[in-house]
PDB file of C-alpha atoms and ligand atoms in Angstrom:
ATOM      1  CA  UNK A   9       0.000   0.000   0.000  1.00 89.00           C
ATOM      2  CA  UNK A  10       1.120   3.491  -0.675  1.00 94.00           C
ATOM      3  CA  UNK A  11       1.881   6.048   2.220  1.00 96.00           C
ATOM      4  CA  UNK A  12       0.582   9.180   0.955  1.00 98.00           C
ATOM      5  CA  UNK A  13       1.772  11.570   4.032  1.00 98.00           C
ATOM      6  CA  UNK A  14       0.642  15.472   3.958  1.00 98.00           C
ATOM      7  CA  UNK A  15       2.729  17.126   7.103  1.00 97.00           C
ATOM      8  CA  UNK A  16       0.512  20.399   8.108  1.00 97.00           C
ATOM      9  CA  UNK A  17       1.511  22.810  10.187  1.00 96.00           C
ATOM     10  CA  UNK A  18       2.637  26.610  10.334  1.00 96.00           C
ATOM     11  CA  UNK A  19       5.887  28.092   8.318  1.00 94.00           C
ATOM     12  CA  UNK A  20       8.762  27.232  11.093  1.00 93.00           C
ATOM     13  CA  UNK A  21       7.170  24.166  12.833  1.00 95.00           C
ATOM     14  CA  UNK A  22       9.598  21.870  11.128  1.00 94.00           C
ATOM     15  CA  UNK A  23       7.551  20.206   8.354  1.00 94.00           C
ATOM     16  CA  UNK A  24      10.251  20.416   5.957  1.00 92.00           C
ATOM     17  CA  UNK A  25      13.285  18.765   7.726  1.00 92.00           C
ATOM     18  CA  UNK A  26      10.800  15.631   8.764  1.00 96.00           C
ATOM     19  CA  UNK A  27       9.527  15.393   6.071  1.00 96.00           C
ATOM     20  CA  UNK A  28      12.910  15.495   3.772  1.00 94.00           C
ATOM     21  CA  UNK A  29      13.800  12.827   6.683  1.00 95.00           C
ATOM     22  CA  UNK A  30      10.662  10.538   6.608  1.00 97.00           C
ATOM     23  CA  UNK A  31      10.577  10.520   3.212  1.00 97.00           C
ATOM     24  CA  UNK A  32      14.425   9.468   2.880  1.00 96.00           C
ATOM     25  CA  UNK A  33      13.803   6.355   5.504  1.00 96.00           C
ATOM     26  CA  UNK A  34      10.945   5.315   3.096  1.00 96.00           C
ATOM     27  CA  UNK A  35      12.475   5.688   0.089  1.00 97.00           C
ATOM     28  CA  UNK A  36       9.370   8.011  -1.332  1.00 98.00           C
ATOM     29  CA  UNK A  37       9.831  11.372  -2.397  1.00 98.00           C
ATOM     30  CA  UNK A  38       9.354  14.283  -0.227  1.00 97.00           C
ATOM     31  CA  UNK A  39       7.552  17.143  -2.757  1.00 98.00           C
ATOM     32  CA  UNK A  40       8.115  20.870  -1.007  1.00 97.00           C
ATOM     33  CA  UNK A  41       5.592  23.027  -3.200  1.00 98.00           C
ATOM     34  CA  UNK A  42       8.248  25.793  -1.752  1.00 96.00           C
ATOM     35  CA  UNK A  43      10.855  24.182  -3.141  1.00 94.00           C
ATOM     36  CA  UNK A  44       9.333  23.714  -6.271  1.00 97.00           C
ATOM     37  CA  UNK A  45       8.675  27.049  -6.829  1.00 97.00           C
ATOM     38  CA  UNK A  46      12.009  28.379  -5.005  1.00 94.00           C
ATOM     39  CA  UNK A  47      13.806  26.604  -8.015  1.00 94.00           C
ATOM     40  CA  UNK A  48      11.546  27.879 -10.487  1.00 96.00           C
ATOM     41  CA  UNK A  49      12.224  31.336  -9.841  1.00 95.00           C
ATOM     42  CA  UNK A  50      15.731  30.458  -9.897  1.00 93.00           C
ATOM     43  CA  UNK A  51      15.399  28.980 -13.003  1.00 96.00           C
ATOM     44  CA  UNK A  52      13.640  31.758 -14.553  1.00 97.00           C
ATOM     45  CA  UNK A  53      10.479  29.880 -16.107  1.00 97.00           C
ATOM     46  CA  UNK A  54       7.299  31.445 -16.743  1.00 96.00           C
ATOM     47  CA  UNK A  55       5.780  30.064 -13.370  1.00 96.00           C
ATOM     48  CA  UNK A  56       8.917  31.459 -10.776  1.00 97.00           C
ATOM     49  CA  UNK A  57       8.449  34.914 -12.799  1.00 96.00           C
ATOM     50  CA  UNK A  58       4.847  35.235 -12.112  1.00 94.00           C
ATOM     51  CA  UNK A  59       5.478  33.716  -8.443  1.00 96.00           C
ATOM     52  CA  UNK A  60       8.683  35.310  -7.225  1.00 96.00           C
ATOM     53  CA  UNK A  61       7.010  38.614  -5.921  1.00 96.00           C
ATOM     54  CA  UNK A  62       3.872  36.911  -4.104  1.00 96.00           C
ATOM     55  CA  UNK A  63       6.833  34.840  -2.568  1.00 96.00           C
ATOM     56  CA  UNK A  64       8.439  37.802  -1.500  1.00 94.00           C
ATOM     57  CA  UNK A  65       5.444  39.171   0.283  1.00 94.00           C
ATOM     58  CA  UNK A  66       4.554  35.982   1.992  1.00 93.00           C
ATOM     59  CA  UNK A  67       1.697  35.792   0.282  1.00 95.00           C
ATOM     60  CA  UNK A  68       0.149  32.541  -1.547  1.00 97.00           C
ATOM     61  CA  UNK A  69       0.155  31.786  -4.989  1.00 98.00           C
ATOM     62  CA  UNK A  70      -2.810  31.205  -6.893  1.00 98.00           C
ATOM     63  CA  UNK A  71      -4.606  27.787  -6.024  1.00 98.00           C
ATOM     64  CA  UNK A  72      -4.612  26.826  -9.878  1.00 98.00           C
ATOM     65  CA  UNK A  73      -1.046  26.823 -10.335  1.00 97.00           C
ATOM     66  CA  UNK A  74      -0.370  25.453  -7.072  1.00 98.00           C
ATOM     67  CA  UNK A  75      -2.611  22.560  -7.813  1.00 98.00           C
ATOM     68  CA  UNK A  76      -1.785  21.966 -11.300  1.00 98.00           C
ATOM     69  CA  UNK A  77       1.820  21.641 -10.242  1.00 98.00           C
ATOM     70  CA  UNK A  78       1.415  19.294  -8.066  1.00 98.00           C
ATOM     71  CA  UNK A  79      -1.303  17.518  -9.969  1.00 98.00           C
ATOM     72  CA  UNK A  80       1.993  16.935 -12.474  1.00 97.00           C
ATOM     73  CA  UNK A  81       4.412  15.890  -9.724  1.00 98.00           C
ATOM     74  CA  UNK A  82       1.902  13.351  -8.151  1.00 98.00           C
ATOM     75  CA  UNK A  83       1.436  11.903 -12.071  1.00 97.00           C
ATOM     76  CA  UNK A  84       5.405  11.049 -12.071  1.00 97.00           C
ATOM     77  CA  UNK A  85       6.129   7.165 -11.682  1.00 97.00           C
ATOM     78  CA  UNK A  86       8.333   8.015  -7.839  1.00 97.00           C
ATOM     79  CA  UNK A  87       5.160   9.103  -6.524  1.00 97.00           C
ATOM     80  CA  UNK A  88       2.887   5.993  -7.326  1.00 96.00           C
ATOM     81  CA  UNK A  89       4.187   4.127  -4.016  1.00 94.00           C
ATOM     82  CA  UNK A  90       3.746   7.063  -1.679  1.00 97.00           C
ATOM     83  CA  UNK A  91       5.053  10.863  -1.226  1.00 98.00           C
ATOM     84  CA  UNK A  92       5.699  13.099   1.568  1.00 98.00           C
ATOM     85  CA  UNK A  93       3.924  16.638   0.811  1.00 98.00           C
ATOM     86  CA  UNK A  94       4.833  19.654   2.192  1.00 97.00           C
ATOM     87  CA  UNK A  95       3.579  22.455   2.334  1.00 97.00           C
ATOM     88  CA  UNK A  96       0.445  21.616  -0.175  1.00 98.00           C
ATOM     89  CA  UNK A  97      -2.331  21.765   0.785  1.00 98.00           C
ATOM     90  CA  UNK A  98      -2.431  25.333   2.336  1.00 98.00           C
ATOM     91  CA  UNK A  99      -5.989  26.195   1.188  1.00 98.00           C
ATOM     92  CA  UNK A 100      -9.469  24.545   1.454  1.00 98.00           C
ATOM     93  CA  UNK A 101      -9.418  24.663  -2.222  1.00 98.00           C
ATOM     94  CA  UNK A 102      -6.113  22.638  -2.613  1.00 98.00           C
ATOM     95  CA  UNK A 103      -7.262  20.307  -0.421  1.00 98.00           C
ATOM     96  CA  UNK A 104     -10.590  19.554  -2.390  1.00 98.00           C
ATOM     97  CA  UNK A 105      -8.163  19.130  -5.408  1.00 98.00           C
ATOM     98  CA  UNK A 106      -6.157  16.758  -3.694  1.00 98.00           C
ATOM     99  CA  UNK A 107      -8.760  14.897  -2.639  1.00 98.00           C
ATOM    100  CA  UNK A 108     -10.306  15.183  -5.941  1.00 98.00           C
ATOM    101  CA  UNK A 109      -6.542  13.784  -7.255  1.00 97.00           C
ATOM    102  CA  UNK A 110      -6.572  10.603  -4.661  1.00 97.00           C
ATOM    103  CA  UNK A 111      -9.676   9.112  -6.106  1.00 96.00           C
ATOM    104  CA  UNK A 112      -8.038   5.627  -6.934  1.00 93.00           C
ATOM    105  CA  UNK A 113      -5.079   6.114  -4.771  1.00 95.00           C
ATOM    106  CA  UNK A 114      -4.533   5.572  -1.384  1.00 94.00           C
ATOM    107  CA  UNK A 115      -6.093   7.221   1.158  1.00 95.00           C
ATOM    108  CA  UNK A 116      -4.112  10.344   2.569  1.00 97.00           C
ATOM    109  CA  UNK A 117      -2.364  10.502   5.917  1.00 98.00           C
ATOM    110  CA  UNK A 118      -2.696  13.818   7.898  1.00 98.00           C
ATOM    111  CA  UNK A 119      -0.220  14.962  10.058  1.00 98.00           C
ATOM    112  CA  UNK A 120      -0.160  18.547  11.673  1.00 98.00           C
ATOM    113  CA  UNK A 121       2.803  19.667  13.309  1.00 98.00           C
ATOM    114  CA  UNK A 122       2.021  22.061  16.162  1.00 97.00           C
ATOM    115  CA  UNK A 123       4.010  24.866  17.413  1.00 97.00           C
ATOM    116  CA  UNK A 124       2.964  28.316  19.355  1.00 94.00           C
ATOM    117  CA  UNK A 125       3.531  31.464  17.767  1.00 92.00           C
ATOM    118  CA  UNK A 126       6.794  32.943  19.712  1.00 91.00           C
ATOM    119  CA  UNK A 127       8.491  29.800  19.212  1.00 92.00           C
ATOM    120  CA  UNK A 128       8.044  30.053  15.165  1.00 94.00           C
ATOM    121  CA  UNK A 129       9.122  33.536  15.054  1.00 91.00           C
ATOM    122  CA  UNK A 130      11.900  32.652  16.797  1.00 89.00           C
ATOM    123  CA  UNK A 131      12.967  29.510  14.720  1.00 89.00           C
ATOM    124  CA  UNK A 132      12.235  31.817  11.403  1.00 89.00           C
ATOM    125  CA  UNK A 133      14.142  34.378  12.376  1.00 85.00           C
ATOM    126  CA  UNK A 134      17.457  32.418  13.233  1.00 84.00           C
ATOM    127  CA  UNK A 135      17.368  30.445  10.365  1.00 85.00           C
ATOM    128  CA  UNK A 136      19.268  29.615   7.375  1.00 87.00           C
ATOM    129  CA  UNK A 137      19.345  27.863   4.192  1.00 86.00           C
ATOM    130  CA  UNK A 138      22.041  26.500   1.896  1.00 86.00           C
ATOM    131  CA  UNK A 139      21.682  28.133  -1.061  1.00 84.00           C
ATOM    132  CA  UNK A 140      23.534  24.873  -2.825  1.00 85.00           C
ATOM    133  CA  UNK A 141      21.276  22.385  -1.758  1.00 86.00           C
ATOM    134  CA  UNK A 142      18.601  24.195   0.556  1.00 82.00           C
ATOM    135  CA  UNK A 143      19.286  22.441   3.724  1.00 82.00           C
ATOM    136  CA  UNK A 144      18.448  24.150   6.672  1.00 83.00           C
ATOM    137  CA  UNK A 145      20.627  25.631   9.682  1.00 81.00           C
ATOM    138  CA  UNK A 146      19.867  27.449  13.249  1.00 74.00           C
ATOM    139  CA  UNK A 147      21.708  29.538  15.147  1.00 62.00           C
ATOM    140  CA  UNK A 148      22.200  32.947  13.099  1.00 60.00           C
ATOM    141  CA  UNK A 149      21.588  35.835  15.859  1.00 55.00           C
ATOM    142  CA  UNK A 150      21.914  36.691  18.700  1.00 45.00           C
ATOM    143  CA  UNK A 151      24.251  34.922  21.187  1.00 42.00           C
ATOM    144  CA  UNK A 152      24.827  32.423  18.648  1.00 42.00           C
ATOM    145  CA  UNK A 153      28.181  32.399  16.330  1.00 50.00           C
ATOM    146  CA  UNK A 154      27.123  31.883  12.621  1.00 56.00           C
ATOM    147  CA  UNK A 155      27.660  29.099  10.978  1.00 61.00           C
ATOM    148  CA  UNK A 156      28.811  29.871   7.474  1.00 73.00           C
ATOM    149  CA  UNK A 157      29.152  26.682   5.564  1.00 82.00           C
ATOM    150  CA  UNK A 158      26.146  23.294   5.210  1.00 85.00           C
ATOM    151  CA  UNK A 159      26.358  20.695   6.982  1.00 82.00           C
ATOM    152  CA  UNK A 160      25.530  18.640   4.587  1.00 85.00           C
ATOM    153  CA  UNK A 161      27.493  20.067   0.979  1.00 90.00           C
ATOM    154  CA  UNK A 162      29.533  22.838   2.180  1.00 88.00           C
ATOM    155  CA  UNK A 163      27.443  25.132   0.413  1.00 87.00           C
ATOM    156  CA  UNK A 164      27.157  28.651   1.428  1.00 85.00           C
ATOM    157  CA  UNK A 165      23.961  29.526   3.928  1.00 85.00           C
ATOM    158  CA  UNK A 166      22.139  32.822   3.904  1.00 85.00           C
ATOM    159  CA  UNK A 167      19.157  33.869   5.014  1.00 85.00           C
ATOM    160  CA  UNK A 168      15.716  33.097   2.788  1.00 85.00           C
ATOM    161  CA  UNK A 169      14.713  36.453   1.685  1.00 84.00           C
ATOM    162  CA  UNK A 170      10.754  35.726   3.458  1.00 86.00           C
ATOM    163  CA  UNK A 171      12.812  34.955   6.265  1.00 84.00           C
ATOM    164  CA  UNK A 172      12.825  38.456   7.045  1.00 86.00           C
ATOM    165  CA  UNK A 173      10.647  39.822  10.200  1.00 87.00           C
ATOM    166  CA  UNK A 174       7.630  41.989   8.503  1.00 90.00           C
ATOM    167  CA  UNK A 175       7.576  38.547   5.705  1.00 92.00           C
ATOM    168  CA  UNK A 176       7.503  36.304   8.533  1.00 92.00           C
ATOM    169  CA  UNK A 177       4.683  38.191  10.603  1.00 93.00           C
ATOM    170  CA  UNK A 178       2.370  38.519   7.145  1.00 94.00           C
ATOM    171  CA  UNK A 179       3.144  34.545   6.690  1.00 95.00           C
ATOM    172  CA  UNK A 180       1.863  33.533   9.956  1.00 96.00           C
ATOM    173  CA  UNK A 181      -1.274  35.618   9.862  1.00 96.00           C
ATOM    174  CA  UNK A 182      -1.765  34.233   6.319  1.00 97.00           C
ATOM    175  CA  UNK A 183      -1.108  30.642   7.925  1.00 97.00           C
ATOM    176  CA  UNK A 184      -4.037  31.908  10.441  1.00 96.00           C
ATOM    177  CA  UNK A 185      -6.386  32.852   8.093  1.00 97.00           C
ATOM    178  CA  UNK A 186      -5.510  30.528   5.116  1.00 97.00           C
ATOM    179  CA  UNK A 187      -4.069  27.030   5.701  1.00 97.00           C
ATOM    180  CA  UNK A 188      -5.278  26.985   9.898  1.00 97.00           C
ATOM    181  CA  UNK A 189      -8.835  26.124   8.600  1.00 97.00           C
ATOM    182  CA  UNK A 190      -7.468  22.392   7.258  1.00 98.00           C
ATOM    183  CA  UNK A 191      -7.089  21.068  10.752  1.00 97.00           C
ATOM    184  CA  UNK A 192     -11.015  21.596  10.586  1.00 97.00           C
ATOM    185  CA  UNK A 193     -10.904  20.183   7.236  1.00 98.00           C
ATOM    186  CA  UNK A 194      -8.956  16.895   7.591  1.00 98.00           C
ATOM    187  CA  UNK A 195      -9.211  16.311  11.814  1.00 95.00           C
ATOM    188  CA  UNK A 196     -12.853  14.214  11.676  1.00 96.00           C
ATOM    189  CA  UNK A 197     -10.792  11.410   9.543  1.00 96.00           C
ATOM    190  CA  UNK A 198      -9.247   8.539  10.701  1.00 96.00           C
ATOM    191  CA  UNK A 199      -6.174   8.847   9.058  1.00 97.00           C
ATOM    192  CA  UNK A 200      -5.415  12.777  11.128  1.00 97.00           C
ATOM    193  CA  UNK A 201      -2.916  13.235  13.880  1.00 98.00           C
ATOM    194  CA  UNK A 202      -1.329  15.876  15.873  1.00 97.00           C
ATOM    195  CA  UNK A 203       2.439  15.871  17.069  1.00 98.00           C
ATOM    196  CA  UNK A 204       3.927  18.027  19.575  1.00 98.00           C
ATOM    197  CA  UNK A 205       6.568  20.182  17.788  1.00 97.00           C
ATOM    198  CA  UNK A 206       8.064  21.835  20.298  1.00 95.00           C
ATOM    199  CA  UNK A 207      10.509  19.389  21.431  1.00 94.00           C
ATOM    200  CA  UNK A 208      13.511  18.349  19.881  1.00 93.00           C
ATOM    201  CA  UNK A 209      13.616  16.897  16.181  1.00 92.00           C
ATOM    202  CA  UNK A 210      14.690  13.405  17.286  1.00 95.00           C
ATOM    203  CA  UNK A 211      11.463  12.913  19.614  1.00 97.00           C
ATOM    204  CA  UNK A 212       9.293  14.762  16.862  1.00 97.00           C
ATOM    205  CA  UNK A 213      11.030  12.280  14.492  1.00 97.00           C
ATOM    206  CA  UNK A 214       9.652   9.596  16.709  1.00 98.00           C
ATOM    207  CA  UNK A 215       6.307  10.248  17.634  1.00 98.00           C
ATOM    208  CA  UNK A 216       6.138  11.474  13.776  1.00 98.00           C
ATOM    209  CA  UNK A 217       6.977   7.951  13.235  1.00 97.00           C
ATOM    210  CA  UNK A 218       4.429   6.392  15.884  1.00 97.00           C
ATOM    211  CA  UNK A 219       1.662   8.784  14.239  1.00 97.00           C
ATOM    212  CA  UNK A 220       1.924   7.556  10.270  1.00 97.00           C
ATOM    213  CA  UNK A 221       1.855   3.867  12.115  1.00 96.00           C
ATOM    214  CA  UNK A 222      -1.025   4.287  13.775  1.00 95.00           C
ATOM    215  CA  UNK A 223      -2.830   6.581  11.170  1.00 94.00           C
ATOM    216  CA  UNK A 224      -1.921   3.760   8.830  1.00 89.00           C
ATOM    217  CA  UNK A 225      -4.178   1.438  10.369  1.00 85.00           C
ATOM    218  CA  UNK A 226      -6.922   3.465   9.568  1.00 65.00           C
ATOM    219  CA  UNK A 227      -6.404   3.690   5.851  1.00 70.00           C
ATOM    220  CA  UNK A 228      -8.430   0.814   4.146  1.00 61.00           C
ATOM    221  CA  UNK A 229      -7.025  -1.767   2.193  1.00 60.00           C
TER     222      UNK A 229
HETATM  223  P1  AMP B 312       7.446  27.297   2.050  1.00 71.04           P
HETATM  224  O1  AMP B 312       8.846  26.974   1.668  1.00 71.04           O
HETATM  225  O2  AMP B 312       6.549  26.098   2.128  1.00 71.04           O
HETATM  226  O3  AMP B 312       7.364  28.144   3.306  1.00 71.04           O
HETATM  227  O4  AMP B 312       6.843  28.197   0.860  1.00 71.04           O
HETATM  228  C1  AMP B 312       7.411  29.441   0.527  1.00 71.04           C
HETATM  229  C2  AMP B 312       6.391  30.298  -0.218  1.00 71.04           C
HETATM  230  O5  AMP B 312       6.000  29.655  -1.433  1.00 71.04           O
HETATM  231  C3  AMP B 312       5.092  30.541   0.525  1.00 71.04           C
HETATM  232  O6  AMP B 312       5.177  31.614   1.447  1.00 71.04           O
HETATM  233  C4  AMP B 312       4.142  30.852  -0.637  1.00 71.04           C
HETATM  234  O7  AMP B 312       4.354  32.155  -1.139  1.00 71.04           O
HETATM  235  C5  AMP B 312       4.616  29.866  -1.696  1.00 71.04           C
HETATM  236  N1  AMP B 312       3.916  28.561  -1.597  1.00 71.04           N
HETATM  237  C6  AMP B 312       4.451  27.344  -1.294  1.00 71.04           C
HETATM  238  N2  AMP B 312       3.530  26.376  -1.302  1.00 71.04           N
HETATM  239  C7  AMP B 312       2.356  26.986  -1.614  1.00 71.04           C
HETATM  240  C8  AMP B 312       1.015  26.526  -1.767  1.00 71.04           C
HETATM  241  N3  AMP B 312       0.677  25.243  -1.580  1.00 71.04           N
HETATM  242  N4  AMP B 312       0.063  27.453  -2.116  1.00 71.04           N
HETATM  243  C9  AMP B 312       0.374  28.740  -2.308  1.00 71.04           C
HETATM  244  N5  AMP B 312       1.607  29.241  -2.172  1.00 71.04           N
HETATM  245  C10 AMP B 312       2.607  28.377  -1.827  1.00 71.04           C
END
């Protein structure tokens, strides 16, 4: 059976690195909708041009693109035995599209991440990102010495540009208004859990872990 995982949960509340994680101990691929469109404003294509200043502003991009992107990605042969999404759905409309996209595939697995609202703009604010491979790093601020090279490549990290305070702020109220409202969405199914994201990654890892098990049991054969 295929795991099809979506991690919820506010920008900051570590979605990303367990995901990219999970998905790696599954062997599934982990499909970051901010990834996706981080690289195609990189790349230039018609899609990153018309995205890169609603990025910018923290604000979402249009549900038809969003969905029709990741309407392709699901269609590519990696996906068929399970994915790890992040950061898709973040609207009520995405999420009836989804749906709409898992008729014949296995039922989805919810899992929100949950973190309070000093704690993210704390984690936001002190973080950084490779710009090689986009791996993520704490510890840029106050008290803390920078570290200037990943962990993981040696790229160089700097700070994501809707990293920056006012972005951060206008994300989370967006998060608030916009992508809160798919707890209510997704929580009356079976397959939905909560984690507690506040601790530290190895015991989110776990009970991450524990969560997809026992969600699993709900999903029908
Ligand atoms: P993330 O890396 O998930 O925090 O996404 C970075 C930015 O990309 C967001 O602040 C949005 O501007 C955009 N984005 C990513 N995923 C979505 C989505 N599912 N719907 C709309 N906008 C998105």
């Amino acid at each position: 059976m295929a795991l099809n995982l979506i991690m919820l949960g506010p920008p900051g509340a570590g979605k990303g690195t367990q995901a990219e994680q999970f998905a790696a101990s599954r062997g599934i691929p982990k499909i970051s909708t901010g990834d996706m469109l981080r690289q195609a404003v990189h790349d230039g294509t018609s899609i990153g041009l018309r995205a890169k200043a609603t990025i910018a502003r923290g604000e979402l991009v249009e549900d038809d693109v969003m969905i029709g992107i990741v309407r392709d990605r699901l269609a590519q042969a990696d996906a068929r035995a399970g994915f790890v999404l992040d950061g898709f759905p973040r609207t009520v409309a995405q999420a009836g599209a989804l749906d709409e996209m898992m008729v014949l595939r296995d039922s989805l697995i919810i899992v929100e991440i949950v973190v309070e609202e000093a704690e993210l703009v704390r984690r936001l604010s002190t973080r950084l990102v490779c710009d090689e491979c986009g791996a993520t790093a704490h510890g840029f601020g106050v008290g803390v010495e920078r570290r200037t090279a990943c962990r993981n490549c040696g790229g160089g990290l700097v700070q994501r540009s809707d990293d920056d305070d006012k972005v951060v702020r206008e994300r989370l109220r967006i998060y608030q208004r916009q992508t809160k409202p798919l707890v209510e969405y997704y929580q009356g199914r079976p397959t939905f859990r909560s984690v507690d994201g506040l601790q530290a990654p190895d015991r989110v890892a776990a009970d991450l872990a524990a969560a997809i098990a026992s969600a699993g049991e709900g999903v029908a054969p």
